[in-house]
Tab-separated table of C-alpha atoms in Angstrom:
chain	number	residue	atom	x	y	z
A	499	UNK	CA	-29.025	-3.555	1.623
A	500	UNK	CA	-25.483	-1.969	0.984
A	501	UNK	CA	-24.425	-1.808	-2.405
A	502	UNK	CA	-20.859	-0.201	-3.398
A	503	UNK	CA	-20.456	2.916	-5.947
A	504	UNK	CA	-17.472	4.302	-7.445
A	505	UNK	CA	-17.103	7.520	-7.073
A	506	UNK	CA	-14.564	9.576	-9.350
A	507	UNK	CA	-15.618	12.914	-8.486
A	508	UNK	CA	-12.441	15.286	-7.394
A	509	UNK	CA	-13.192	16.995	-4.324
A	510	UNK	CA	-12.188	20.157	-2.566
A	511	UNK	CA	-9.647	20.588	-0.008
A	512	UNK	CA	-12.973	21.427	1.672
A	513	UNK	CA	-14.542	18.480	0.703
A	514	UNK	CA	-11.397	16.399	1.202
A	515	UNK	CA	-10.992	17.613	4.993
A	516	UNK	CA	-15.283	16.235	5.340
A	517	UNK	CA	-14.651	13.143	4.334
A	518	UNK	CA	-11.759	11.870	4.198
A	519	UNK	CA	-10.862	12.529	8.089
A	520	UNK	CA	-9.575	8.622	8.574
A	521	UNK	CA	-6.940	9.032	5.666
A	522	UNK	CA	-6.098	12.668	7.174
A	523	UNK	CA	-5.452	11.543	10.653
A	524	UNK	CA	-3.576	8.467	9.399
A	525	UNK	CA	-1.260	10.946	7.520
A	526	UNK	CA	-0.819	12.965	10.251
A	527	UNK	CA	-0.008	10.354	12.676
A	528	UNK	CA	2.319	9.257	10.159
A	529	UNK	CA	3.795	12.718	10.231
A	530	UNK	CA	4.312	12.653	14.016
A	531	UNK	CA	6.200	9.364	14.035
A	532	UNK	CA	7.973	9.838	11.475
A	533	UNK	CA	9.691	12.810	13.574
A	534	UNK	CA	9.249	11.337	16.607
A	535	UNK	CA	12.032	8.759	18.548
A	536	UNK	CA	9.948	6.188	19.025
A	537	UNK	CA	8.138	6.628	15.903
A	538	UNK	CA	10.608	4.246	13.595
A	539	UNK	CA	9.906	1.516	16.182
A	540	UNK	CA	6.308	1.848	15.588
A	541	UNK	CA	6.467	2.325	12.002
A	542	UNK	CA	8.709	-1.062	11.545
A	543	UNK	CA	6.520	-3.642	10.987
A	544	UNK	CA	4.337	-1.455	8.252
A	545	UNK	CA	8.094	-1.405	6.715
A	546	UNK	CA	8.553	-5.249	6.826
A	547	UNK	CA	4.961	-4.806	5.242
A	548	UNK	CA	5.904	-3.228	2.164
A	549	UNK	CA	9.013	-5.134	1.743
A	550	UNK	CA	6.442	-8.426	1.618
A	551	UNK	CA	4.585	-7.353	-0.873
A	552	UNK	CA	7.446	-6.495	-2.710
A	553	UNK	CA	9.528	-9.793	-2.430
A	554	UNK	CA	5.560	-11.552	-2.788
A	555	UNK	CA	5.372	-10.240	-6.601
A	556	UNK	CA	8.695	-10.774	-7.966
A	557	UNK	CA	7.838	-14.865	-7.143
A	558	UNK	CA	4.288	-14.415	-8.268
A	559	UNK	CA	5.734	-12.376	-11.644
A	560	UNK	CA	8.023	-15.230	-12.051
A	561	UNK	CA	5.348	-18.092	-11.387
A	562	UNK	CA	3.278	-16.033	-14.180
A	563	UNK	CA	5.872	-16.804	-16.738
A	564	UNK	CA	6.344	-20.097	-15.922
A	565	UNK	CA	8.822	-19.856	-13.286
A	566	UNK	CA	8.576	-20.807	-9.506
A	567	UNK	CA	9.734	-19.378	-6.428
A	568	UNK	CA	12.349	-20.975	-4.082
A	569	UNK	CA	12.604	-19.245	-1.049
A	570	UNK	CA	11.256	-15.554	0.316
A	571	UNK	CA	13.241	-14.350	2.870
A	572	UNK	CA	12.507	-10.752	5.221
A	573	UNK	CA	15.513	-9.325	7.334
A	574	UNK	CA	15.133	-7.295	10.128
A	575	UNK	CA	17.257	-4.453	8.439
A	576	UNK	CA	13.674	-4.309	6.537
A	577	UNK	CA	15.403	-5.909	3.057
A	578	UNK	CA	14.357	-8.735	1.483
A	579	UNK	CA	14.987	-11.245	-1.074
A	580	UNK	CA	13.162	-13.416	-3.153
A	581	UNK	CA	14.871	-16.140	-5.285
A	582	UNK	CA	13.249	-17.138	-8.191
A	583	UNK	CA	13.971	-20.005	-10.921
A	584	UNK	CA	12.604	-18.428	-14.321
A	585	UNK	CA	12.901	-19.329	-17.691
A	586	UNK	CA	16.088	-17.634	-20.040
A	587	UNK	CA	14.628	-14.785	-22.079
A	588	UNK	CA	14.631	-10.881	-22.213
A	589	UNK	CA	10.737	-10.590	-21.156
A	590	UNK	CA	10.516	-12.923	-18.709
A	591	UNK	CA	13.399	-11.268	-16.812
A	592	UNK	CA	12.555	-7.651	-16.986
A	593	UNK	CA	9.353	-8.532	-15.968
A	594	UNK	CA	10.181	-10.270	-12.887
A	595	UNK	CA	12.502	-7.715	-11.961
A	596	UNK	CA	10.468	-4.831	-12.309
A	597	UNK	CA	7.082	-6.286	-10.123
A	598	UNK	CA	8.628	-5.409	-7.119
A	599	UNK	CA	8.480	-1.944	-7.135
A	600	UNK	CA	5.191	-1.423	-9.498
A	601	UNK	CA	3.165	-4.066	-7.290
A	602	UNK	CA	4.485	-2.056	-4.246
A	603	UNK	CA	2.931	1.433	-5.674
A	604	UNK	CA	-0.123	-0.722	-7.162
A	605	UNK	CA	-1.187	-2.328	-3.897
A	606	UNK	CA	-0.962	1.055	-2.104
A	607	UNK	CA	-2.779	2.823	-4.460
A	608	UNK	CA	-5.767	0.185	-4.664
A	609	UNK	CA	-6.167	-0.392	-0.842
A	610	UNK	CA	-6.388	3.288	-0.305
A	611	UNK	CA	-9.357	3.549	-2.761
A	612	UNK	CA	-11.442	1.714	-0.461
A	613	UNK	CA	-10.097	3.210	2.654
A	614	UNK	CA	-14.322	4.507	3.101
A	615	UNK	CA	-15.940	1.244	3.448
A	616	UNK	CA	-15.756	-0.385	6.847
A	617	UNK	CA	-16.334	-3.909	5.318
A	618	UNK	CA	-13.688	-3.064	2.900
A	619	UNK	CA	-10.752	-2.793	5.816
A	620	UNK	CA	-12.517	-5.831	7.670
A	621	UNK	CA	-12.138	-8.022	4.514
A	622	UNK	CA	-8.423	-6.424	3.196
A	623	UNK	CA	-7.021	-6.296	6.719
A	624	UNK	CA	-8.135	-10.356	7.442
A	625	UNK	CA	-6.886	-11.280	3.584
A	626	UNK	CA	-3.736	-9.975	3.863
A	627	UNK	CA	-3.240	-11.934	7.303
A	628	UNK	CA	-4.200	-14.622	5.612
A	629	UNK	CA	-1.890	-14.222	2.555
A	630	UNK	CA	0.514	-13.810	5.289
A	631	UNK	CA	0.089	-17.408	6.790
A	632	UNK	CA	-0.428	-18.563	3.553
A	633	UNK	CA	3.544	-17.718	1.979
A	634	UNK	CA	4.957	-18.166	5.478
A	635	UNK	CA	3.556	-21.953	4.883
A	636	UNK	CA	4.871	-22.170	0.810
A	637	UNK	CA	7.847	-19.389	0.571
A	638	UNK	CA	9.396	-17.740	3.648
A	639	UNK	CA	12.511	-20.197	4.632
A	640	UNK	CA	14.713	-17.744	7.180
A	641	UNK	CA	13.742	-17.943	10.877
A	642	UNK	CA	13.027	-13.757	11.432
A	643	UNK	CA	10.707	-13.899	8.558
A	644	UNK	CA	8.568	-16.974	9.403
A	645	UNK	CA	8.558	-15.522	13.325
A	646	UNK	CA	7.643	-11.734	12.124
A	647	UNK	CA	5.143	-12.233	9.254
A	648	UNK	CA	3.519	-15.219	11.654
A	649	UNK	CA	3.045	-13.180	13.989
A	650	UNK	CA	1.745	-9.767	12.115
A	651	UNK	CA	-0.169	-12.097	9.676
A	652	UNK	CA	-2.172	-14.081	13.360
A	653	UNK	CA	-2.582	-10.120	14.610
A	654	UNK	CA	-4.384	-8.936	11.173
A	655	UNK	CA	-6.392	-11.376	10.937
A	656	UNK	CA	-7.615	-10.826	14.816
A	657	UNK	CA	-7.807	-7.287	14.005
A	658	UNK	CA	-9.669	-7.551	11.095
A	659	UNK	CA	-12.123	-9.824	12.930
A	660	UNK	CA	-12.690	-8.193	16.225
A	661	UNK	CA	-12.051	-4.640	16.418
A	662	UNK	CA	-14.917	-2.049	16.275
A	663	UNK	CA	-15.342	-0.835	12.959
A	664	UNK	CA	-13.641	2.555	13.833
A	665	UNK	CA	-10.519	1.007	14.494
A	666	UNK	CA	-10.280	-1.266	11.611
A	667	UNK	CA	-10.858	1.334	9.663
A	668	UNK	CA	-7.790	3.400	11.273
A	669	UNK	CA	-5.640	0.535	11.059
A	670	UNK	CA	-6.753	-0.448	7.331
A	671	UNK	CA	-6.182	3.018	6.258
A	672	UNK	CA	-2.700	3.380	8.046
A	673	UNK	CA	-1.516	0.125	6.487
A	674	UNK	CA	-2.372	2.053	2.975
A	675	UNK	CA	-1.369	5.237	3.609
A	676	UNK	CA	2.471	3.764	4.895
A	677	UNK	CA	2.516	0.801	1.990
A	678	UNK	CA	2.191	3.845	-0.353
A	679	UNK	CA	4.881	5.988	0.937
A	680	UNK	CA	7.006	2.935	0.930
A	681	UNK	CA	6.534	2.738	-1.969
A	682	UNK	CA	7.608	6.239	-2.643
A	683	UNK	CA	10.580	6.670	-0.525
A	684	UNK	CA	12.311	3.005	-1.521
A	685	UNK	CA	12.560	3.576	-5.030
A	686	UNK	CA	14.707	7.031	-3.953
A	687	UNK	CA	17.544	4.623	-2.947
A	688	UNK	CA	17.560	3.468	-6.495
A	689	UNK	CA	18.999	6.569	-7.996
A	690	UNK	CA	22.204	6.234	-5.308
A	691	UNK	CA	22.548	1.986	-5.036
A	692	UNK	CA	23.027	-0.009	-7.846
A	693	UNK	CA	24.556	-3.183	-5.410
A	694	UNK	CA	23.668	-4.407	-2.070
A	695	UNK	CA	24.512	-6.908	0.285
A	696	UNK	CA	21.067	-8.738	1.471
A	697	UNK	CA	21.187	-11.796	3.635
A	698	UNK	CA	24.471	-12.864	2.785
A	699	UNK	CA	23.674	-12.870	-0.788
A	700	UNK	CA	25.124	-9.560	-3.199
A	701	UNK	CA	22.908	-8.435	-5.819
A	702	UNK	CA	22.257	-5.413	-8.247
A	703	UNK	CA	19.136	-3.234	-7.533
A	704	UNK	CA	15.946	-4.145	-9.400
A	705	UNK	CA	16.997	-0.963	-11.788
A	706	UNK	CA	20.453	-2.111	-12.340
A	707	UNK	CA	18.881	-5.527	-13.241
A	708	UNK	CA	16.691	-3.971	-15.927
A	709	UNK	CA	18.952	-1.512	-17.067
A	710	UNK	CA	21.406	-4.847	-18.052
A	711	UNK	CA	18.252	-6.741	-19.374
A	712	UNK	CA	16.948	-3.727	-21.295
A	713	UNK	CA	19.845	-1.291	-22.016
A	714	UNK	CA	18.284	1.318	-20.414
A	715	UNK	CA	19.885	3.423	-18.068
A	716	UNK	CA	19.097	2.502	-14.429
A	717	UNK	CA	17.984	5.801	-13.515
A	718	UNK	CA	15.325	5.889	-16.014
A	719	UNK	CA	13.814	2.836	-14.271
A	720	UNK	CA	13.852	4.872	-11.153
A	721	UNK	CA	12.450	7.661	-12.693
A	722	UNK	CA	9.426	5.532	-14.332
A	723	UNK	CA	8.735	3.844	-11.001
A	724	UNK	CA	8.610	6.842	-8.756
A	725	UNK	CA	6.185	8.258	-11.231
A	726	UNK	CA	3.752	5.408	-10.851
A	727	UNK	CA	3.948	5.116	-7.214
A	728	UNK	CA	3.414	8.868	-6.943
A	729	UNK	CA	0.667	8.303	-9.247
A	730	UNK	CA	-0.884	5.832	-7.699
A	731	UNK	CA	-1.032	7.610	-4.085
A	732	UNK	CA	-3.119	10.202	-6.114
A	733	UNK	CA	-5.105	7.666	-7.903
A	734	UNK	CA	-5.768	6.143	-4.198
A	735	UNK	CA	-6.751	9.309	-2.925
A	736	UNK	CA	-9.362	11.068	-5.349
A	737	UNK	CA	-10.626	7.593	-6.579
A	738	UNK	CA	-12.648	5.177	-3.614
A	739	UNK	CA	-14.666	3.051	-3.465
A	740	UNK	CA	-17.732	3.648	-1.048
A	741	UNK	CA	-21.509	1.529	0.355
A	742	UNK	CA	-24.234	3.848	-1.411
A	743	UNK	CA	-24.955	5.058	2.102
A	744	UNK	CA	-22.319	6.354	3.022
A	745	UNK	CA	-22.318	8.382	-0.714
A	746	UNK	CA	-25.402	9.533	-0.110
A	747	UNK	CA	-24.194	10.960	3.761
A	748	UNK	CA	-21.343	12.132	1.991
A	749	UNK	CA	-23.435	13.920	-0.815
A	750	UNK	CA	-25.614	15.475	1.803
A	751	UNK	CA	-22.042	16.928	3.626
A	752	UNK	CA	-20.476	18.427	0.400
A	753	UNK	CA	-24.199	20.143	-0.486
A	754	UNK	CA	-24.219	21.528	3.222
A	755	UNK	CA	-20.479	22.813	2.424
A	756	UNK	CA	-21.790	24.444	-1.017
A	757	UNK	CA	-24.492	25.924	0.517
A	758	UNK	CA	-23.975	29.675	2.468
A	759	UNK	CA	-26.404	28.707	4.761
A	760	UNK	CA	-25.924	26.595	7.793
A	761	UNK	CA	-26.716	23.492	7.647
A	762	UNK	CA	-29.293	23.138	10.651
A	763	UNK	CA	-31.140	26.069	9.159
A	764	UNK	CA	-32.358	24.390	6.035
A	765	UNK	CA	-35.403	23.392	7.214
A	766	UNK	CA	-38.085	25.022	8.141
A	767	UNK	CA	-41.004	24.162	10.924
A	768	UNK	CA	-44.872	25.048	10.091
């Protein structure tokens, strides 16, 4: 039977290139439509991803402290807003204003440590469908974000179910890979917005918020969060989590990389 590992070893570019060629080709085809025309159409919904989870754990930070959430709305700009009911105090404020951004970078990070493992995508890809369903039902209140996370919450869960395992894999890995530069490239607006107009509703930016809350500049905020999410990314990439056969293929591959010989010439016949 399949047992997981953790595996903390830092490989080689070498290395890296051997077995990591999922995460590589998910970057790259990041890389294409990112400069492509089309390529913002197709990336869109991995956007309306990211700003989920993001609007997801500013009402879960505020249910931790004894608050609830009210409503979670997405708008097809790719902003969205989650209004909260907390109770008055210095804490419980910053801390619900800051989970957006750190839960973003978190999330990324994690799912990209067990981008290896095809049962790993099967059972992220299908639980985040389901998570999907699952706020739609309690939180989302505005009609494009019951229709769009509906309908991307039915497809990952199909997805997660019925494609071959290659595929799940290059979809699981994509949705990591994107929800991690998300999480890299929103906090950037941070440094030049400190108030925005989102569904009708003005409000300062998550820094702003903390900066009045903590009386630290805004930008410092920034700073702090675009360090974790960067962090993160690299935590997600050297760290994973693997099945014990697939580290022992994946052993064999980096000892045929060390070694000068080539691999199909290791053994002999008598």
């Amino acid at each position: 039977p399949a047992c997981c590992c953790f595996s903390y070893r830092v490989p080689t570019l070498r290395e890296l290139y051997s077995q990591d060629k999922r995460l590589l080709r998910a970057i790259l085809l990041i890389v294409v439509l990112l400069n492509a025309p089309v390529g913002q159409y197709i990336l869109y919904p991995f956007m309306l991803f990211s700003t989920w989870i993001h609007e997801l754990f500013h009402g879960l930070a505020a249910i931790s402290v004894g608050g609830s959430i009210t409503w979670l709305n997405i708008y097809p700009d790719g902003s969205g807003l989650a209004y909260t009911a907390i109770p008055a105090g210095v804490f419980q404020r910053a801390w619900v204003a800051s989970a957006g951004y750190q839960s973003t970078a978190i999330v990324g990070g994690i799912s990209l440590m067990f981008r290896r493992t095809n049962m790993g995508a099967r059972i992220g890809t299908c639980g985040i469908g389901i998570l999907m369903l699952f706020t739609c039902i309690l939180f989302v209140r505005n009609a494009f974000g019951l229709a769009v996370l509906v309908l991307m919450g039915l497809s990952l869960i199909v997805a997660g179910r019925y494609l071959p395992p290659f595929w799940i894999g290059e979809l699981y890995a994509l949705i990591a890979a994107t929800t991690c530069l998300n999480a890299i490239t929103s906090v950037r607006v941070l440094f030049f917005v400190t108030e925005s107009n989102i569904g009708g509703v003005t409000s300062t930016s998550d820094a702003m918020t903390m900066q009045n809350v903590t009386k630290i500049p805004y930008y410092v905020w920034s700073s702090l969060w675009m360090v974790l999410a960067l962090w993160m990314t690299a935590m997600g990439i050297f760290i994973n989590f693997e099945t014990q056969q697939k580290q022992q293929s994946n052993d064999a591959v980096i000892e045929g990389l060390q070694d000068d010989r080539h691999p199909l010439t290791m053994t002999e016949m008598t």
